[in-house]
């Protein structure tokens, strides 16, 4: 990376009235920041990078036509197969990029332009125009059809990698769409790299892509693409979340959840509340965490404000300030004066049952009376790179019957947060979260009583969950059989 020389920096600072010591400190701080994102090192030749990741032009156009027309045949019929003759075997690491222009500080449009300059317009998709499932259904479908007679198309399909520029919710959206390839028996499934544009970026942190993206340096874009082209591939557990609620209720749900219509409850359901005769079901997938309670309520307030007044959320720092404001105003730190402050505890509405590894029976987990947020965590990172589960000692793990947590161990770590101050101390690792259980499957039973609604979220995408006073709502979580593939950026 081309950093300013000490002499040039000193001259510029002298003109501004800044001493050499400040220059050295500022420059050192800048280098450390870039090193933390894995962006220092040798210069990357732009033309060499382009040759490595660019899909041949005739294939790019065919994929785009298939997506735009929502017709695999349109892309296949328009392909100029003579173009394959001038392509020597295909690119080393063909790549497509999804950019969420609404993520984080809304740097998406600027990044999109830079990526198009490096890769070509047809390989960079704005999620406001092209959805991930459209690439899977039509774009990859077109490549698969062309692969029957075109070795370059076959090579491109087999070696394809996907880069997602966005936050955790955006990454999960793309991973979920790619997961459809498993269900349809279409292989291979492309691995995913991340350019972090969100506020928390915990998926990005967990796989070595950093917590933020330094837009001050154009070279950072090339570095990210270079790492995405050569990074090793590792596995990530995917978790299906199924919500079963009394029929007739309507929810405004995020991308991660889809309405599946009316369904029936499992025969083994044991409930404290009444079971409705007719239920409505929503299904989705998450990769980092599911939570219920005050943390999800704060996230919901933040997302609502950002959608209503986007000019307030102009970057990660502004986002976190707004987030902190919601934490202080919505009862997370100070319980409002209500007739019964105990109603704020989740134990009033929530029952938890889990299945352990290789166990078919459901086991009840007590909900502590003072817990106001429950989190089921897959990765180590939560809440912008914090580690609430902690690095537990072998003696403690053995005492509690736990094992060391990993992203592909088939287990979720379940913990509770009592209130905002407790959460704050947990996040700075002064104290531990309330460890509740490790589970291979989870069933939450939620019944309203005095509550008319609760708040839930998966991977930073929150929603308001309506509750019935008498009938129970169930949230069941189990691992998806096929693991997702991630590219490690470290």
mmCIF file of C-alpha atoms in Angstrom, residues 87-476:
data_model
loop_
_atom_site.group_PDB
_atom_site.id
_atom_site.type_symbol
_atom_site.label_atom_id
_atom_site.label_comp_id
_atom_site.label_asym_id
_atom_site.label_seq_id
_atom_site.Cartn_x
_atom_site.Cartn_y
_atom_site.Cartn_z
ATOM 1 C CA UNK A 87 -10.082 -17.888 -23.461
ATOM 2 C CA UNK A 88 -7.266 -20.076 -22.169
ATOM 3 C CA UNK A 89 -8.969 -22.367 -19.669
ATOM 4 C CA UNK A 90 -10.826 -19.678 -17.764
ATOM 5 C CA UNK A 91 -9.885 -17.387 -14.855
ATOM 6 C CA UNK A 92 -8.090 -18.746 -11.801
ATOM 7 C CA UNK A 93 -10.655 -17.446 -9.286
ATOM 8 C CA UNK A 94 -13.782 -16.166 -11.076
ATOM 9 C CA UNK A 95 -15.755 -13.938 -8.771
ATOM 10 C CA UNK A 96 -19.015 -12.029 -8.378
ATOM 11 C CA UNK A 97 -19.728 -9.339 -5.794
ATOM 12 C CA UNK A 98 -22.976 -8.335 -4.091
ATOM 13 C CA UNK A 99 -23.066 -4.783 -2.725
ATOM 14 C CA UNK A 100 -25.683 -3.614 -0.241
ATOM 15 C CA UNK A 101 -25.807 0.127 -0.808
ATOM 16 C CA UNK A 102 -27.896 0.551 2.363
ATOM 17 C CA UNK A 103 -25.478 -1.149 4.747
ATOM 18 C CA UNK A 104 -23.507 0.712 7.394
ATOM 19 C CA UNK A 105 -22.601 4.250 6.408
ATOM 20 C CA UNK A 106 -24.087 3.864 2.935
ATOM 21 C CA UNK A 107 -20.680 3.626 1.291
ATOM 22 C CA UNK A 108 -22.080 1.006 -1.062
ATOM 23 C CA UNK A 109 -22.404 3.206 -4.180
ATOM 24 C CA UNK A 110 -18.777 4.354 -3.921
ATOM 25 C CA UNK A 111 -17.561 0.802 -3.414
ATOM 26 C CA UNK A 112 -19.733 -0.466 -6.255
ATOM 27 C CA UNK A 113 -18.086 1.988 -8.647
ATOM 28 C CA UNK A 114 -14.580 0.948 -7.588
ATOM 29 C CA UNK A 115 -15.405 -2.724 -7.966
ATOM 30 C CA UNK A 116 -16.886 -2.188 -11.427
ATOM 31 C CA UNK A 117 -13.679 -0.464 -12.483
ATOM 32 C CA UNK A 118 -11.690 -3.506 -11.369
ATOM 33 C CA UNK A 119 -13.991 -6.320 -12.490
ATOM 34 C CA UNK A 120 -16.455 -5.016 -15.030
ATOM 35 C CA UNK A 121 -20.044 -3.936 -14.476
ATOM 36 C CA UNK A 122 -21.588 -7.355 -15.117
ATOM 37 C CA UNK A 123 -19.805 -9.016 -12.158
ATOM 38 C CA UNK A 124 -20.942 -6.495 -9.538
ATOM 39 C CA UNK A 125 -24.544 -6.712 -8.348
ATOM 40 C CA UNK A 126 -26.366 -4.066 -6.331
ATOM 41 C CA UNK A 127 -28.776 -5.880 -4.029
ATOM 42 C CA UNK A 128 -31.395 -3.225 -4.688
ATOM 43 C CA UNK A 129 -31.433 -4.426 -8.332
ATOM 44 C CA UNK A 130 -30.416 -8.093 -8.243
ATOM 45 C CA UNK A 131 -31.361 -10.470 -5.425
ATOM 46 C CA UNK A 132 -29.043 -13.353 -4.440
ATOM 47 C CA UNK A 133 -31.671 -15.975 -5.294
ATOM 48 C CA UNK A 134 -31.823 -14.540 -8.838
ATOM 49 C CA UNK A 135 -28.114 -15.206 -9.284
ATOM 50 C CA UNK A 136 -28.576 -18.733 -7.942
ATOM 51 C CA UNK A 137 -31.633 -19.558 -10.031
ATOM 52 C CA UNK A 138 -30.895 -17.806 -13.300
ATOM 53 C CA UNK A 139 -27.207 -16.818 -13.337
ATOM 54 C CA UNK A 140 -25.758 -20.085 -12.063
ATOM 55 C CA UNK A 141 -28.465 -21.974 -13.936
ATOM 56 C CA UNK A 142 -27.219 -20.380 -17.146
ATOM 57 C CA UNK A 143 -23.607 -21.339 -16.362
ATOM 58 C CA UNK A 144 -24.662 -24.916 -15.628
ATOM 59 C CA UNK A 145 -26.452 -25.204 -18.967
ATOM 60 C CA UNK A 146 -23.489 -23.752 -20.835
ATOM 61 C CA UNK A 147 -21.133 -26.092 -18.955
ATOM 62 C CA UNK A 148 -22.489 -29.073 -20.883
ATOM 63 C CA UNK A 149 -20.722 -27.926 -24.061
ATOM 64 C CA UNK A 150 -18.338 -25.200 -22.909
ATOM 65 C CA UNK A 151 -15.291 -26.136 -20.765
ATOM 66 C CA UNK A 152 -14.681 -22.485 -19.835
ATOM 67 C CA UNK A 153 -18.220 -22.159 -18.486
ATOM 68 C CA UNK A 154 -17.734 -25.407 -16.553
ATOM 69 C CA UNK A 155 -14.455 -24.169 -15.076
ATOM 70 C CA UNK A 156 -16.063 -20.841 -14.116
ATOM 71 C CA UNK A 157 -19.003 -22.543 -12.396
ATOM 72 C CA UNK A 158 -16.734 -24.901 -10.444
ATOM 73 C CA UNK A 159 -14.261 -22.217 -9.315
ATOM 74 C CA UNK A 160 -16.729 -19.388 -8.655
ATOM 75 C CA UNK A 161 -16.366 -17.374 -5.443
ATOM 76 C CA UNK A 162 -18.817 -14.819 -4.045
ATOM 77 C CA UNK A 163 -17.933 -11.608 -2.213
ATOM 78 C CA UNK A 164 -20.567 -9.829 -0.105
ATOM 79 C CA UNK A 165 -20.149 -6.134 0.708
ATOM 80 C CA UNK A 166 -22.540 -5.495 3.577
ATOM 81 C CA UNK A 167 -23.365 -6.258 7.185
ATOM 82 C CA UNK A 168 -24.161 -9.533 8.906
ATOM 83 C CA UNK A 169 -27.749 -9.534 7.698
ATOM 84 C CA UNK A 170 -26.659 -9.092 4.101
ATOM 85 C CA UNK A 171 -24.095 -11.884 4.360
ATOM 86 C CA UNK A 172 -26.728 -14.170 5.857
ATOM 87 C CA UNK A 173 -29.139 -13.317 3.040
ATOM 88 C CA UNK A 174 -26.588 -14.363 0.415
ATOM 89 C CA UNK A 175 -25.562 -17.497 2.333
ATOM 90 C CA UNK A 176 -29.213 -18.500 2.618
ATOM 91 C CA UNK A 177 -29.726 -18.144 -1.122
ATOM 92 C CA UNK A 178 -26.594 -20.175 -1.882
ATOM 93 C CA UNK A 179 -27.865 -22.793 0.548
ATOM 94 C CA UNK A 180 -30.707 -23.509 -1.888
ATOM 95 C CA UNK A 181 -28.102 -25.201 -4.093
ATOM 96 C CA UNK A 182 -27.784 -27.886 -1.412
ATOM 97 C CA UNK A 183 -31.511 -28.543 -1.424
ATOM 98 C CA UNK A 184 -31.616 -28.799 -5.197
ATOM 99 C CA UNK A 185 -28.529 -31.016 -5.401
ATOM 100 C CA UNK A 186 -26.610 -28.496 -7.491
ATOM 101 C CA UNK A 187 -22.901 -28.520 -6.701
ATOM 102 C CA UNK A 188 -20.464 -27.074 -5.971
ATOM 103 C CA UNK A 189 -21.727 -24.343 -3.634
ATOM 104 C CA UNK A 190 -19.574 -21.187 -3.978
ATOM 105 C CA UNK A 191 -17.687 -20.051 -0.849
ATOM 106 C CA UNK A 192 -18.266 -16.521 0.455
ATOM 107 C CA UNK A 193 -15.893 -13.684 1.386
ATOM 108 C CA UNK A 194 -16.887 -10.449 3.117
ATOM 109 C CA UNK A 195 -16.252 -6.730 2.730
ATOM 110 C CA UNK A 196 -17.619 -5.354 6.035
ATOM 111 C CA UNK A 197 -20.027 -2.453 5.578
ATOM 112 C CA UNK A 198 -22.343 -3.037 8.539
ATOM 113 C CA UNK A 199 -22.348 -1.748 12.101
ATOM 114 C CA UNK A 200 -21.387 -4.889 14.026
ATOM 115 C CA UNK A 201 -19.819 -7.086 11.320
ATOM 116 C CA UNK A 202 -19.421 -10.076 13.626
ATOM 117 C CA UNK A 203 -19.439 -12.626 10.798
ATOM 118 C CA UNK A 204 -16.720 -10.595 9.107
ATOM 119 C CA UNK A 205 -14.625 -10.444 12.271
ATOM 120 C CA UNK A 206 -15.006 -14.170 12.903
ATOM 121 C CA UNK A 207 -13.503 -15.069 9.526
ATOM 122 C CA UNK A 208 -10.688 -12.543 9.460
ATOM 123 C CA UNK A 209 -12.213 -9.811 7.286
ATOM 124 C CA UNK A 210 -12.107 -7.125 9.984
ATOM 125 C CA UNK A 211 -14.724 -4.991 11.668
ATOM 126 C CA UNK A 212 -14.819 -2.094 9.203
ATOM 127 C CA UNK A 213 -13.578 -1.142 5.770
ATOM 128 C CA UNK A 214 -11.066 1.737 5.282
ATOM 129 C CA UNK A 215 -12.588 3.625 2.383
ATOM 130 C CA UNK A 216 -9.792 6.192 2.457
ATOM 131 C CA UNK A 217 -7.595 3.729 0.548
ATOM 132 C CA UNK A 218 -8.524 2.433 -2.874
ATOM 133 C CA UNK A 219 -5.900 -0.240 -2.502
ATOM 134 C CA UNK A 220 -8.051 -1.755 0.242
ATOM 135 C CA UNK A 221 -10.535 -2.895 -2.403
ATOM 136 C CA UNK A 222 -7.813 -4.700 -4.338
ATOM 137 C CA UNK A 223 -6.493 -6.272 -1.152
ATOM 138 C CA UNK A 224 -9.926 -7.640 -0.298
ATOM 139 C CA UNK A 225 -10.411 -9.130 -3.761
ATOM 140 C CA UNK A 226 -6.918 -10.605 -3.683
ATOM 141 C CA UNK A 227 -7.576 -12.264 -0.315
ATOM 142 C CA UNK A 228 -10.957 -13.493 -1.534
ATOM 143 C CA UNK A 229 -9.293 -15.136 -4.540
ATOM 144 C CA UNK A 230 -6.671 -17.098 -2.584
ATOM 145 C CA UNK A 231 -8.065 -17.425 0.963
ATOM 146 C CA UNK A 232 -8.598 -20.902 2.432
ATOM 147 C CA UNK A 233 -12.148 -22.261 2.680
ATOM 148 C CA UNK A 234 -13.622 -23.256 6.037
ATOM 149 C CA UNK A 235 -17.011 -24.429 7.281
ATOM 150 C CA UNK A 236 -19.802 -22.620 9.122
ATOM 151 C CA UNK A 237 -22.829 -24.116 10.851
ATOM 152 C CA UNK A 238 -26.162 -22.916 9.481
ATOM 153 C CA UNK A 239 -29.185 -22.868 11.781
ATOM 154 C CA UNK A 240 -32.820 -23.112 10.750
ATOM 155 C CA UNK A 241 -35.270 -21.101 12.826
ATOM 156 C CA UNK A 242 -38.973 -21.998 12.595
ATOM 157 C CA UNK A 243 -41.644 -19.807 14.178
ATOM 158 C CA UNK A 244 -45.061 -21.354 14.813
ATOM 159 C CA UNK A 245 -47.684 -18.858 15.977
ATOM 160 C CA UNK A 246 -51.476 -18.686 16.285
ATOM 161 C CA UNK A 247 -53.059 -18.254 12.859
ATOM 162 C CA UNK A 248 -54.355 -14.811 12.004
ATOM 163 C CA UNK A 249 -51.401 -12.799 13.345
ATOM 164 C CA UNK A 250 -49.406 -10.805 10.792
ATOM 165 C CA UNK A 251 -45.704 -9.965 11.072
ATOM 166 C CA UNK A 252 -43.390 -7.649 9.191
ATOM 167 C CA UNK A 253 -40.359 -9.935 8.957
ATOM 168 C CA UNK A 254 -36.773 -9.427 7.703
ATOM 169 C CA UNK A 255 -35.175 -11.100 4.668
ATOM 170 C CA UNK A 256 -34.053 -13.980 6.858
ATOM 171 C CA UNK A 257 -37.631 -15.200 7.462
ATOM 172 C CA UNK A 258 -40.181 -16.442 4.939
ATOM 173 C CA UNK A 259 -43.858 -17.195 5.408
ATOM 174 C CA UNK A 260 -44.549 -20.884 4.788
ATOM 175 C CA UNK A 261 -48.313 -20.709 5.409
ATOM 176 C CA UNK A 262 -50.482 -22.706 7.763
ATOM 177 C CA UNK A 263 -48.929 -25.830 9.282
ATOM 178 C CA UNK A 264 -49.290 -28.261 12.177
ATOM 179 C CA UNK A 265 -47.355 -28.515 15.421
ATOM 180 C CA UNK A 266 -44.990 -31.424 16.053
ATOM 181 C CA UNK A 267 -46.502 -34.305 17.983
ATOM 182 C CA UNK A 268 -43.836 -34.119 20.712
ATOM 183 C CA UNK A 269 -44.619 -30.521 21.707
ATOM 184 C CA UNK A 270 -45.148 -30.148 25.455
ATOM 185 C CA UNK A 271 -46.445 -26.684 26.296
ATOM 186 C CA UNK A 272 -47.206 -24.701 29.420
ATOM 187 C CA UNK A 273 -49.745 -22.642 27.517
ATOM 188 C CA UNK A 274 -52.634 -23.623 25.273
ATOM 189 C CA UNK A 275 -51.897 -24.989 21.797
ATOM 190 C CA UNK A 276 -53.811 -23.269 18.987
ATOM 191 C CA UNK A 277 -55.759 -25.425 16.545
ATOM 192 C CA UNK A 278 -54.469 -23.496 13.514
ATOM 193 C CA UNK A 279 -51.019 -21.989 13.280
ATOM 194 C CA UNK A 280 -48.968 -19.902 10.859
ATOM 195 C CA UNK A 281 -45.316 -20.749 10.227
ATOM 196 C CA UNK A 282 -42.255 -18.726 9.269
ATOM 197 C CA UNK A 283 -38.901 -20.304 8.415
ATOM 198 C CA UNK A 284 -35.444 -18.845 8.046
ATOM 199 C CA UNK A 285 -31.738 -19.446 8.532
ATOM 200 C CA UNK A 286 -29.159 -17.680 10.678
ATOM 201 C CA UNK A 287 -25.409 -18.072 11.059
ATOM 202 C CA UNK A 288 -24.316 -16.084 14.101
ATOM 203 C CA UNK A 289 -27.073 -15.631 16.663
ATOM 204 C CA UNK A 290 -30.745 -15.611 17.564
ATOM 205 C CA UNK A 291 -31.881 -13.440 20.467
ATOM 206 C CA UNK A 292 -35.064 -12.468 22.240
ATOM 207 C CA UNK A 293 -35.579 -9.588 24.635
ATOM 208 C CA UNK A 294 -34.234 -6.126 25.226
ATOM 209 C CA UNK A 295 -31.228 -6.327 22.909
ATOM 210 C CA UNK A 296 -33.581 -7.153 20.037
ATOM 211 C CA UNK A 297 -35.881 -4.296 21.074
ATOM 212 C CA UNK A 298 -32.996 -1.831 20.903
ATOM 213 C CA UNK A 299 -31.992 -3.214 17.490
ATOM 214 C CA UNK A 300 -35.568 -2.873 16.258
ATOM 215 C CA UNK A 301 -35.706 0.769 17.330
ATOM 216 C CA UNK A 302 -32.408 1.488 15.618
ATOM 217 C CA UNK A 303 -33.423 -0.156 12.338
ATOM 218 C CA UNK A 304 -36.781 1.637 12.355
ATOM 219 C CA UNK A 305 -35.095 5.010 12.802
ATOM 220 C CA UNK A 306 -32.495 4.266 10.125
ATOM 221 C CA UNK A 307 -35.206 3.382 7.619
ATOM 222 C CA UNK A 308 -37.319 6.429 8.467
ATOM 223 C CA UNK A 309 -34.433 8.911 8.703
ATOM 224 C CA UNK A 310 -31.482 7.509 6.741
ATOM 225 C CA UNK A 311 -29.600 10.804 6.888
ATOM 226 C CA UNK A 312 -28.934 10.215 10.601
ATOM 227 C CA UNK A 313 -26.995 6.989 9.990
ATOM 228 C CA UNK A 314 -24.025 8.128 7.945
ATOM 229 C CA UNK A 315 -21.378 5.748 9.228
ATOM 230 C CA UNK A 316 -20.473 3.085 11.798
ATOM 231 C CA UNK A 317 -19.661 5.658 14.502
ATOM 232 C CA UNK A 318 -22.978 7.481 14.016
ATOM 233 C CA UNK A 319 -24.798 4.144 14.015
ATOM 234 C CA UNK A 320 -23.238 3.105 17.315
ATOM 235 C CA UNK A 321 -24.087 6.438 18.933
ATOM 236 C CA UNK A 322 -27.714 6.055 17.890
ATOM 237 C CA UNK A 323 -27.649 2.476 19.117
ATOM 238 C CA UNK A 324 -26.379 3.637 22.506
ATOM 239 C CA UNK A 325 -29.125 6.232 22.672
ATOM 240 C CA UNK A 326 -31.794 3.587 22.162
ATOM 241 C CA UNK A 327 -30.201 1.456 24.846
ATOM 242 C CA UNK A 328 -30.677 4.260 27.349
ATOM 243 C CA UNK A 329 -34.240 5.180 26.375
ATOM 244 C CA UNK A 330 -35.982 1.826 25.976
ATOM 245 C CA UNK A 331 -35.550 0.414 29.466
ATOM 246 C CA UNK A 332 -32.383 -1.572 28.883
ATOM 247 C CA UNK A 333 -30.431 0.332 31.531
ATOM 248 C CA UNK A 334 -33.238 1.706 33.693
ATOM 249 C CA UNK A 335 -36.520 -0.140 34.142
ATOM 250 C CA UNK A 336 -39.442 2.265 33.631
ATOM 251 C CA UNK A 337 -41.827 2.825 36.512
ATOM 252 C CA UNK A 338 -44.431 0.146 35.894
ATOM 253 C CA UNK A 339 -46.852 -1.471 38.293
ATOM 254 C CA UNK A 340 -44.638 -4.570 38.474
ATOM 255 C CA UNK A 341 -41.004 -4.102 37.401
ATOM 256 C CA UNK A 342 -40.659 -7.898 37.452
ATOM 257 C CA UNK A 343 -42.692 -8.002 34.267
ATOM 258 C CA UNK A 344 -39.551 -6.908 32.427
ATOM 259 C CA UNK A 345 -37.962 -10.333 33.040
ATOM 260 C CA UNK A 346 -38.229 -12.902 30.268
ATOM 261 C CA UNK A 347 -39.216 -15.655 32.692
ATOM 262 C CA UNK A 348 -42.745 -14.227 32.653
ATOM 263 C CA UNK A 349 -43.240 -15.168 29.004
ATOM 264 C CA UNK A 350 -40.508 -17.659 28.070
ATOM 265 C CA UNK A 351 -39.832 -21.374 28.495
ATOM 266 C CA UNK A 352 -36.695 -23.014 27.071
ATOM 267 C CA UNK A 353 -36.195 -26.658 26.111
ATOM 268 C CA UNK A 354 -33.026 -28.019 24.489
ATOM 269 C CA UNK A 355 -31.671 -31.194 22.953
ATOM 270 C CA UNK A 356 -28.078 -32.112 23.615
ATOM 271 C CA UNK A 357 -25.806 -33.894 21.131
ATOM 272 C CA UNK A 358 -26.984 -37.420 20.306
ATOM 273 C CA UNK A 359 -30.000 -37.035 22.569
ATOM 274 C CA UNK A 360 -33.587 -37.386 21.371
ATOM 275 C CA UNK A 361 -35.281 -36.042 24.515
ATOM 276 C CA UNK A 362 -36.063 -32.420 25.227
ATOM 277 C CA UNK A 363 -34.591 -31.046 28.462
ATOM 278 C CA UNK A 364 -35.989 -27.975 30.222
ATOM 279 C CA UNK A 365 -33.581 -25.110 30.982
ATOM 280 C CA UNK A 366 -34.651 -22.725 33.775
ATOM 281 C CA UNK A 367 -34.871 -19.038 32.831
ATOM 282 C CA UNK A 368 -33.333 -16.867 35.582
ATOM 283 C CA UNK A 369 -35.779 -14.312 36.984
ATOM 284 C CA UNK A 370 -33.557 -11.281 36.287
ATOM 285 C CA UNK A 371 -32.602 -12.117 32.683
ATOM 286 C CA UNK A 372 -33.988 -9.657 30.137
ATOM 287 C CA UNK A 373 -32.293 -10.956 27.011
ATOM 288 C CA UNK A 374 -31.515 -14.517 25.873
ATOM 289 C CA UNK A 375 -28.959 -15.135 23.124
ATOM 290 C CA UNK A 376 -28.216 -18.376 21.243
ATOM 291 C CA UNK A 377 -24.757 -17.806 19.754
ATOM 292 C CA UNK A 378 -22.941 -19.760 17.038
ATOM 293 C CA UNK A 379 -19.749 -17.694 16.626
ATOM 294 C CA UNK A 380 -17.410 -16.211 19.208
ATOM 295 C CA UNK A 381 -18.210 -12.653 18.106
ATOM 296 C CA UNK A 382 -21.351 -10.792 19.147
ATOM 297 C CA UNK A 383 -22.167 -7.086 19.484
ATOM 298 C CA UNK A 384 -19.365 -5.665 17.321
ATOM 299 C CA UNK A 385 -16.615 -8.102 18.155
ATOM 300 C CA UNK A 386 -17.334 -8.800 21.821
ATOM 301 C CA UNK A 387 -16.953 -12.279 23.322
ATOM 302 C CA UNK A 388 -19.795 -12.730 25.814
ATOM 303 C CA UNK A 389 -19.426 -16.506 26.140
ATOM 304 C CA UNK A 390 -15.792 -15.967 27.099
ATOM 305 C CA UNK A 391 -12.722 -18.193 27.061
ATOM 306 C CA UNK A 392 -13.792 -20.715 29.652
ATOM 307 C CA UNK A 393 -11.287 -22.779 31.590
ATOM 308 C CA UNK A 394 -11.153 -26.563 31.084
ATOM 309 C CA UNK A 395 -12.241 -27.076 34.704
ATOM 310 C CA UNK A 396 -15.313 -24.873 34.241
ATOM 311 C CA UNK A 397 -16.209 -26.582 30.957
ATOM 312 C CA UNK A 398 -16.013 -29.987 32.610
ATOM 313 C CA UNK A 399 -18.026 -28.831 35.633
ATOM 314 C CA UNK A 400 -20.856 -27.487 33.480
ATOM 315 C CA UNK A 401 -20.741 -30.270 30.917
ATOM 316 C CA UNK A 402 -19.729 -27.845 28.150
ATOM 317 C CA UNK A 403 -17.207 -28.194 25.326
ATOM 318 C CA UNK A 404 -15.056 -25.544 23.688
ATOM 319 C CA UNK A 405 -17.169 -23.468 21.300
ATOM 320 C CA UNK A 406 -16.501 -23.517 17.545
ATOM 321 C CA UNK A 407 -18.325 -22.271 14.461
ATOM 322 C CA UNK A 408 -18.772 -25.790 13.039
ATOM 323 C CA UNK A 409 -19.301 -27.918 16.161
ATOM 324 C CA UNK A 410 -23.065 -28.343 15.761
ATOM 325 C CA UNK A 411 -23.761 -26.490 19.030
ATOM 326 C CA UNK A 412 -25.231 -23.156 20.053
ATOM 327 C CA UNK A 413 -24.106 -21.391 23.220
ATOM 328 C CA UNK A 414 -27.088 -20.011 25.179
ATOM 329 C CA UNK A 415 -26.538 -17.155 27.619
ATOM 330 C CA UNK A 416 -28.525 -14.422 29.314
ATOM 331 C CA UNK A 417 -28.029 -10.691 29.877
ATOM 332 C CA UNK A 418 -29.680 -9.182 32.937
ATOM 333 C CA UNK A 419 -29.806 -5.480 32.051
ATOM 334 C CA UNK A 420 -27.825 -2.814 30.236
ATOM 335 C CA UNK A 421 -25.175 -2.434 32.915
ATOM 336 C CA UNK A 422 -24.677 -6.173 33.098
ATOM 337 C CA UNK A 423 -24.448 -6.344 29.291
ATOM 338 C CA UNK A 424 -21.912 -3.506 29.266
ATOM 339 C CA UNK A 425 -19.679 -5.223 31.812
ATOM 340 C CA UNK A 426 -19.979 -8.500 29.902
ATOM 341 C CA UNK A 427 -18.950 -6.825 26.646
ATOM 342 C CA UNK A 428 -15.795 -5.339 28.164
ATOM 343 C CA UNK A 429 -15.094 -8.762 29.715
ATOM 344 C CA UNK A 430 -15.183 -7.556 33.310
ATOM 345 C CA UNK A 431 -17.774 -10.202 34.150
ATOM 346 C CA UNK A 432 -19.253 -13.222 32.402
ATOM 347 C CA UNK A 433 -22.604 -13.595 30.729
ATOM 348 C CA UNK A 434 -25.115 -15.852 32.450
ATOM 349 C CA UNK A 435 -24.185 -19.223 30.942
ATOM 350 C CA UNK A 436 -27.329 -21.289 30.503
ATOM 351 C CA UNK A 437 -26.587 -24.211 28.181
ATOM 352 C CA UNK A 438 -25.005 -25.613 25.027
ATOM 353 C CA UNK A 439 -27.519 -27.202 22.687
ATOM 354 C CA UNK A 440 -27.818 -29.049 19.394
ATOM 355 C CA UNK A 441 -31.460 -27.919 19.121
ATOM 356 C CA UNK A 442 -33.567 -25.342 20.994
ATOM 357 C CA UNK A 443 -37.287 -24.806 21.456
ATOM 358 C CA UNK A 444 -38.545 -21.516 22.891
ATOM 359 C CA UNK A 445 -42.160 -21.318 24.036
ATOM 360 C CA UNK A 446 -43.426 -17.738 24.304
ATOM 361 C CA UNK A 447 -46.813 -16.802 25.787
ATOM 362 C CA UNK A 448 -47.921 -13.195 26.160
ATOM 363 C CA UNK A 449 -49.842 -12.932 29.404
ATOM 364 C CA UNK A 450 -49.366 -9.262 30.276
ATOM 365 C CA UNK A 451 -47.151 -8.817 27.205
ATOM 366 C CA UNK A 452 -48.722 -8.121 23.820
ATOM 367 C CA UNK A 453 -45.464 -8.446 21.905
ATOM 368 C CA UNK A 454 -41.811 -9.325 22.217
ATOM 369 C CA UNK A 455 -38.763 -8.517 20.105
ATOM 370 C CA UNK A 456 -36.532 -11.048 18.373
ATOM 371 C CA UNK A 457 -33.619 -10.900 15.951
ATOM 372 C CA UNK A 458 -31.322 -13.096 13.891
ATOM 373 C CA UNK A 459 -27.893 -11.832 12.854
ATOM 374 C CA UNK A 460 -28.819 -8.201 13.453
ATOM 375 C CA UNK A 461 -32.184 -8.325 11.650
ATOM 376 C CA UNK A 462 -34.892 -7.638 14.261
ATOM 377 C CA UNK A 463 -38.669 -7.949 14.178
ATOM 378 C CA UNK A 464 -41.626 -7.394 16.464
ATOM 379 C CA UNK A 465 -43.210 -10.689 17.462
ATOM 380 C CA UNK A 466 -46.938 -10.503 18.347
ATOM 381 C CA UNK A 467 -47.940 -12.607 21.351
ATOM 382 C CA UNK A 468 -51.253 -14.132 22.305
ATOM 383 C CA UNK A 469 -52.416 -13.952 25.930
ATOM 384 C CA UNK A 470 -53.539 -17.591 26.025
ATOM 385 C CA UNK A 471 -51.972 -19.451 23.098
ATOM 386 C CA UNK A 472 -48.264 -20.195 22.873
ATOM 387 C CA UNK A 473 -45.872 -19.206 20.087
ATOM 388 C CA UNK A 474 -42.948 -21.565 19.443
ATOM 389 C CA UNK A 475 -39.487 -20.799 18.067
ATOM 390 C CA UNK A 476 -37.557 -23.951 17.187
#
